[in-house]
């Protein structure tokens, strides 16, 4: 399973912010946040990921 979130600007700085928050992400093509959850990724885990990453991404976009 691979999930990509395409942003409108370079987002490499999100990698460090996410790591500090306990999430391991990477950025490809300079503007795409790539997530590689396990194949047995539960709905509960997906909800927790969204709850954690959405504020990080919104904060990043607002600060730019």
XYZ file of C-alpha atoms in Angstrom:
64
model
C 0.000 0.000 0.000
C 1.328 3.432 -0.944
C -0.380 6.770 -0.337
C 0.727 10.045 -1.910
C -0.362 13.518 -0.855
C 0.574 16.093 -3.482
C 1.090 19.625 -2.201
C 1.468 22.851 -4.144
C 5.012 23.585 -2.940
C 8.209 21.802 -1.894
C 7.587 20.070 1.422
C 10.860 18.452 2.497
C 10.696 20.277 5.840
C 7.657 18.173 6.752
C 9.836 15.072 7.130
C 11.524 16.414 10.262
C 8.311 17.810 11.709
C 6.533 14.495 11.201
C 9.418 12.569 12.752
C 9.270 14.785 15.843
C 5.555 13.945 16.065
C 6.256 10.213 15.750
C 5.468 9.682 12.065
C 7.923 8.337 9.510
C 7.181 9.871 6.112
C 9.214 10.775 3.089
C 8.898 13.309 0.305
C 9.286 12.456 -3.362
C 9.238 14.672 -6.449
C 9.810 17.607 -4.058
C 6.058 18.116 -3.485
C 4.609 14.687 -2.684
C 4.340 13.292 0.838
C 4.617 9.518 0.550
C 3.167 7.187 3.165
C 3.829 3.455 3.168
C 1.523 1.873 5.753
C 1.473 -1.874 6.212
C -1.046 -3.937 4.288
C -2.938 -4.759 7.488
C -3.389 -1.051 8.287
C -6.602 -0.818 10.326
C -9.310 1.814 10.110
C -8.408 2.927 13.644
C -4.753 3.363 12.663
C -5.790 5.281 9.537
C -7.910 7.639 11.638
C -5.012 8.215 14.049
C -2.675 8.939 11.134
C -5.093 11.476 9.660
C -5.590 13.121 13.073
C -1.827 13.499 13.436
C -0.739 14.441 9.933
C -3.500 16.839 8.896
C -2.540 19.469 11.515
C 1.141 19.122 10.574
C 0.423 19.637 6.886
C -1.991 22.518 7.526
C 0.551 24.192 9.799
C 3.288 23.752 7.215
C 1.148 25.250 4.443
C 0.036 28.170 6.632
C 3.635 29.024 7.565
C 4.839 29.141 3.965
